[in-house]
Amino acid sequence: MPVISFASCKGGSGKSTSALVLACELAEGADVILIDADPHQPLVAWSTMAPPPARLSVVSSKGEREIQDEIDVAARKAPFVIVDLEGMASQLATFAMSESDLVLVPAQEQHQDAQAAVDTLGAVKRAGRTGRRDIPAAVLLTRTKAAVKSRTARFIAAQLRGIEGVRVMNVELNERDAFSALFSSGGGLRQLDPNEVRGIDKAILNAVAFAREVVALLKEARK
Ligand SMILES: Nc1ncnc2c1ncn2[C@@H]1O[C@H](COP(=O)(O)OP(=O)(O)O)[C@@H](O)[C@H]1O
Ligand SMILES: [Mg+2]
């Protein structure tokens, strides 16, 4: 039932990758519907490259007039619905946010992404106001270095965490070949070929921790 949207008013922040990683991970234990609401349809393209995990289905959104009904229908069918949005502010994004139990805002540890994340959280807040409720939202740091972070990266992360009302997930999605490889091979992390892609194990551990924290955030939001 819970609906999780990935939003950011900036492209390239890691929305589609993070949405896909979460969807595949949750699909290890539950049915998941992934709604591709980006006109470029990256997740629909992914789903045609190799069979997706058995419990994951990808649905193509018909756009802003349909998105709320599409989410509603999916939420009746599956215990988890994940929506991947285009990297810009739009009516479609606002509608999707208004139907969400949690909005995740991916951001790389760069100034432009951090600024876009703050702007996007503002858009989530406005979408909530229209519906007279608070929409839970959190920033997900993406493409972070698993080992040593640069000074800038540390500064940006600390700055984001220091803004009042801004929640940043504890788990970050690290920069890993295994995550970007999903889009060239299709399938989930567990279907990747260890002879071709490095660090699959670490990527899986990262994905598991990410999914756990998302589930915890959903539980917290329900209280
Ligand atoms: N955690 C990650 N590790 C490695 N590459 C990543 C990661 N997240 C995103 N990327 C890469 O960054 C680029 C943009 O990511 P994408 O998920 O398409 O962003 P968005 O959907 O926000 O536009 C893609 O080339 C993708 O492969
Ligand atoms: Mg995308």
Short mmCIF file of C-alpha atoms and ligand atoms in Angstrom, two decimals:
data_model
loop_
_atom_site.label_atom_id
_atom_site.label_comp_id
_atom_site.label_asym_id
_atom_site.label_seq_id
_atom_site.Cartn_x
_atom_site.Cartn_y
_atom_site.Cartn_z
CA MET A 1 0.00 0.00 0.00
CA PRO A 2 2.61 2.67 0.83
CA VAL A 3 3.54 4.95 -2.06
CA ILE A 4 7.10 6.21 -2.29
CA SER A 5 7.96 8.87 -4.86
CA PHE A 6 11.44 9.86 -5.99
CA ALA A 7 11.53 13.53 -6.82
CA SER A 8 14.01 16.29 -7.48
CA CYS A 9 13.76 19.37 -9.59
CA LYS A 10 17.18 18.52 -11.00
CA GLY A 11 18.08 15.77 -13.46
CA GLY A 12 20.96 13.39 -12.84
CA SER A 13 20.62 13.37 -9.05
CA GLY A 14 20.07 9.61 -8.96
CA LYS A 15 16.27 9.31 -8.85
CA SER A 16 15.82 6.50 -11.37
CA THR A 17 18.77 4.53 -10.03
CA SER A 18 17.66 4.84 -6.41
CA ALA A 19 14.03 4.06 -7.28
CA LEU A 20 15.13 0.96 -9.15
CA VAL A 21 17.46 -0.22 -6.39
CA LEU A 22 14.70 0.20 -3.79
CA ALA A 23 12.09 -1.48 -5.99
CA CYS A 24 14.29 -4.52 -6.64
CA GLU A 25 15.19 -4.83 -2.98
CA LEU A 26 11.61 -4.60 -1.72
CA ALA A 27 10.60 -7.09 -4.43
CA GLU A 28 12.78 -9.69 -2.70
CA GLY A 29 10.00 -9.98 -0.12
CA ALA A 30 6.85 -8.33 -1.46
CA ASP A 31 5.01 -7.34 -4.62
CA VAL A 32 6.16 -3.99 -5.93
CA ILE A 33 4.75 -1.80 -8.70
CA LEU A 34 7.19 0.71 -10.12
CA ILE A 35 5.49 3.55 -11.98
CA ASP A 36 7.74 5.21 -14.54
CA ALA A 37 6.44 8.77 -14.68
CA ASP A 38 9.42 10.21 -16.52
CA PRO A 39 8.56 10.91 -20.19
CA HIS A 40 11.98 9.49 -21.10
CA GLN A 41 10.83 6.18 -19.58
CA PRO A 42 14.19 4.94 -18.27
CA LEU A 43 12.60 2.24 -16.11
CA VAL A 44 10.32 0.95 -18.85
CA ALA A 45 13.45 0.67 -21.02
CA TRP A 46 15.23 -1.17 -18.18
CA SER A 47 12.33 -3.63 -17.86
CA THR A 48 12.64 -4.67 -21.51
CA MET A 49 16.37 -5.53 -21.29
CA ALA A 50 16.04 -8.60 -19.09
CA PRO A 51 13.22 -10.09 -17.03
CA PRO A 52 12.73 -7.94 -13.91
CA PRO A 53 12.67 -9.68 -10.50
CA ALA A 54 9.54 -11.86 -10.27
CA ARG A 55 7.63 -9.69 -7.80
CA LEU A 56 8.36 -6.40 -9.53
CA SER A 57 6.23 -4.93 -12.31
CA VAL A 58 6.91 -1.72 -14.16
CA VAL A 59 4.04 0.47 -15.30
CA SER A 60 4.32 3.38 -17.70
CA SER A 61 2.49 6.53 -16.61
CA LYS A 62 0.30 8.30 -19.13
CA GLY A 63 1.10 11.66 -17.55
CA GLU A 64 -0.33 14.31 -15.27
CA ARG A 65 -3.98 13.63 -15.98
CA GLU A 66 -3.65 9.97 -15.11
CA ILE A 67 -0.96 9.75 -12.44
CA GLN A 68 -3.26 9.97 -9.42
CA ASP A 69 -5.52 7.20 -10.72
CA GLU A 70 -2.50 5.14 -11.72
CA ILE A 71 -1.08 5.41 -8.20
CA ASP A 72 -4.47 4.62 -6.69
CA VAL A 73 -4.89 1.49 -8.79
CA ALA A 74 -1.33 0.32 -8.08
CA ALA A 75 -1.71 0.92 -4.33
CA ARG A 76 -4.73 -1.38 -4.26
CA LYS A 77 -2.79 -4.13 -5.99
CA ALA A 78 0.64 -4.10 -4.37
CA PRO A 79 2.03 -3.56 -0.88
CA PHE A 80 4.64 -1.16 -2.30
CA VAL A 81 4.28 1.42 -5.04
CA ILE A 82 7.31 3.38 -6.19
CA VAL A 83 7.06 6.37 -8.52
CA ASP A 84 10.03 7.68 -10.50
CA LEU A 85 9.60 11.28 -11.62
CA GLU A 86 11.25 13.51 -14.17
CA GLY A 87 13.98 15.86 -12.94
CA MET A 88 11.96 19.05 -12.97
CA ALA A 89 9.16 20.74 -11.10
CA SER A 90 5.85 19.88 -12.76
CA GLN A 91 2.18 19.42 -12.14
CA LEU A 92 2.73 15.70 -12.55
CA ALA A 93 5.34 15.73 -9.78
CA THR A 94 3.01 17.70 -7.50
CA PHE A 95 0.17 15.24 -8.11
CA ALA A 96 2.44 12.27 -7.42
CA MET A 97 3.77 13.87 -4.22
CA SER A 98 0.24 14.51 -3.02
CA GLU A 99 -0.50 10.77 -3.33
CA SER A 100 2.71 9.70 -1.56
CA ASP A 101 3.35 8.34 1.91
CA LEU A 102 7.00 9.25 1.53
CA VAL A 103 8.89 11.44 -0.92
CA LEU A 104 12.59 10.70 -1.28
CA VAL A 105 14.76 13.41 -2.73
CA PRO A 106 18.06 12.07 -4.11
CA ALA A 107 20.97 14.49 -4.11
CA GLN A 108 24.65 14.17 -4.84
CA GLU A 109 27.00 15.92 -2.47
CA GLN A 110 27.32 18.94 -4.74
CA HIS A 111 26.08 22.46 -4.30
CA GLN A 112 23.56 22.39 -7.16
CA ASP A 113 22.05 19.12 -6.00
CA ALA A 114 21.78 20.30 -2.40
CA GLN A 115 20.04 23.49 -3.54
CA ALA A 116 17.70 21.47 -5.76
CA ALA A 117 16.94 19.16 -2.83
CA VAL A 118 15.94 22.09 -0.63
CA ASP A 119 13.76 23.49 -3.44
CA THR A 120 12.15 20.09 -3.95
CA LEU A 121 11.39 19.77 -0.22
CA GLY A 122 9.65 23.14 -0.54
CA ALA A 123 7.56 21.76 -3.38
CA VAL A 124 6.66 18.72 -1.24
CA LYS A 125 5.57 21.04 1.54
CA ARG A 126 3.35 23.04 -0.81
CA ALA A 127 1.82 19.85 -2.23
CA GLY A 128 1.05 18.82 1.36
CA ARG A 129 -0.55 22.14 2.18
CA THR A 130 -2.91 21.83 -0.74
CA GLY A 131 -3.99 18.46 0.61
CA ARG A 132 -3.95 19.71 4.24
CA ARG A 133 -1.42 17.20 5.48
CA ASP A 134 2.30 16.89 6.02
CA ILE A 135 3.90 14.68 3.39
CA PRO A 136 6.88 12.88 4.93
CA ALA A 137 10.02 13.57 2.92
CA ALA A 138 13.73 12.92 3.24
CA VAL A 139 16.89 13.60 1.28
CA LEU A 140 18.84 10.57 0.10
CA LEU A 141 22.50 11.29 -0.54
CA THR A 142 23.55 9.49 -3.72
CA ARG A 143 26.73 8.53 -5.50
CA THR A 144 28.64 9.08 -2.28
CA LYS A 145 32.14 7.72 -1.85
CA ALA A 146 32.12 4.53 0.21
CA ALA A 147 35.64 5.23 1.44
CA VAL A 148 36.97 8.72 2.09
CA LYS A 149 34.73 11.68 1.36
CA SER A 150 36.05 14.93 -0.01
CA ARG A 151 35.88 18.08 2.11
CA THR A 152 33.18 19.48 -0.15
CA ALA A 153 31.11 16.32 0.17
CA ARG A 154 31.35 16.43 3.95
CA PHE A 155 30.53 20.11 4.00
CA ILE A 156 27.44 19.74 1.77
CA ALA A 157 26.13 16.77 3.76
CA ALA A 158 26.63 18.59 7.07
CA GLN A 159 25.02 21.73 5.69
CA LEU A 160 21.93 19.81 4.52
CA ARG A 161 21.65 18.01 7.85
CA GLY A 162 21.86 21.35 9.64
CA ILE A 163 18.85 22.94 7.91
CA GLU A 164 15.81 23.01 10.14
CA GLY A 165 13.01 20.82 8.89
CA VAL A 166 15.29 18.96 6.48
CA ARG A 167 15.59 15.27 7.08
CA VAL A 168 18.52 13.41 5.54
CA MET A 169 18.49 9.61 5.49
CA ASN A 170 21.25 7.94 7.50
CA VAL A 171 21.89 5.46 4.72
CA GLU A 172 23.50 6.88 1.58
CA LEU A 173 23.57 5.25 -1.81
CA ASN A 174 27.24 4.88 -2.65
CA GLU A 175 28.73 5.39 -6.07
CA ARG A 176 29.01 1.83 -7.42
CA ASP A 177 29.44 0.25 -10.81
CA ALA A 178 26.82 -2.31 -9.84
CA PHE A 179 24.16 0.41 -9.54
CA SER A 180 24.85 2.01 -12.90
CA ALA A 181 25.29 -1.43 -14.53
CA LEU A 182 21.62 -2.22 -13.86
CA PHE A 183 20.67 0.11 -16.69
CA SER A 184 22.94 -1.56 -19.22
CA SER A 185 22.12 -5.14 -18.30
CA GLY A 186 18.54 -5.12 -17.01
CA GLY A 187 17.47 -7.25 -14.03
CA GLY A 188 18.36 -6.62 -10.39
CA LEU A 189 21.67 -6.54 -8.50
CA ARG A 190 21.44 -10.27 -7.85
CA GLN A 191 21.23 -11.00 -11.56
CA LEU A 192 24.44 -9.12 -12.40
CA ASP A 193 27.40 -11.17 -13.54
CA PRO A 194 30.23 -10.99 -10.94
CA ASN A 195 32.73 -11.57 -13.75
CA GLU A 196 31.63 -8.37 -15.41
CA VAL A 197 30.70 -6.06 -12.55
CA ARG A 198 32.73 -5.29 -9.47
CA GLY A 199 31.44 -4.90 -5.93
CA ILE A 200 28.02 -6.53 -6.33
CA ASP A 201 28.09 -7.80 -2.72
CA LYS A 202 28.72 -4.35 -1.35
CA ALA A 203 26.02 -2.87 -3.53
CA ILE A 204 23.54 -5.47 -2.26
CA LEU A 205 24.43 -4.66 1.37
CA ASN A 206 23.92 -0.98 0.59
CA ALA A 207 20.55 -1.71 -1.05
CA VAL A 208 19.40 -3.83 1.91
CA ALA A 209 20.28 -1.07 4.39
CA PHE A 210 18.56 1.52 2.17
CA ALA A 211 15.34 -0.53 1.94
CA ARG A 212 15.37 -1.12 5.72
CA GLU A 213 15.59 2.56 6.47
CA VAL A 214 12.82 3.34 3.98
CA VAL A 215 10.55 0.79 5.68
CA ALA A 216 11.42 2.33 9.07
CA LEU A 217 10.59 5.82 7.75
CA LEU A 218 7.24 4.56 6.46
CA LYS A 219 6.46 3.01 9.85
CA GLU A 220 7.42 6.20 11.63
CA ALA A 221 5.25 8.25 9.25
CA ARG A 222 2.23 6.04 9.89
CA LYS A 223 2.34 6.76 13.65
N1 LIG B 1 24.62 5.17 -6.75
C1 LIG B 1 25.10 5.29 -8.00
N2 LIG B 1 26.26 4.67 -8.36
C2 LIG B 1 26.75 4.80 -9.61
N3 LIG B 1 26.18 5.51 -10.57
C3 LIG B 1 25.03 6.15 -10.29
C4 LIG B 1 24.42 6.08 -8.99
N4 LIG B 1 23.29 6.84 -9.00
C5 LIG B 1 23.19 7.34 -10.24
N5 LIG B 1 24.22 6.95 -11.02
C6 LIG B 1 24.46 7.34 -12.42
O1 LIG B 1 24.24 8.74 -12.53
C7 LIG B 1 23.51 9.05 -13.71
C8 LIG B 1 22.21 9.74 -13.35
O2 LIG B 1 21.44 8.87 -12.53
P1 LIG B 1 19.87 8.74 -12.67
O3 LIG B 1 19.45 7.75 -11.66
O4 LIG B 1 19.46 8.49 -14.08
O5 LIG B 1 19.42 10.21 -12.23
P2 LIG B 1 18.01 10.94 -12.41
O6 LIG B 1 16.97 9.87 -12.53
O7 LIG B 1 17.85 11.73 -11.15
O8 LIG B 1 18.10 11.82 -13.61
C9 LIG B 1 23.31 7.74 -14.44
O9 LIG B 1 24.32 7.62 -15.39
C10 LIG B 1 23.46 6.69 -13.35
O10 LIG B 1 23.98 5.48 -13.87
MG MG B 2 15.51 9.63 -13.93
#
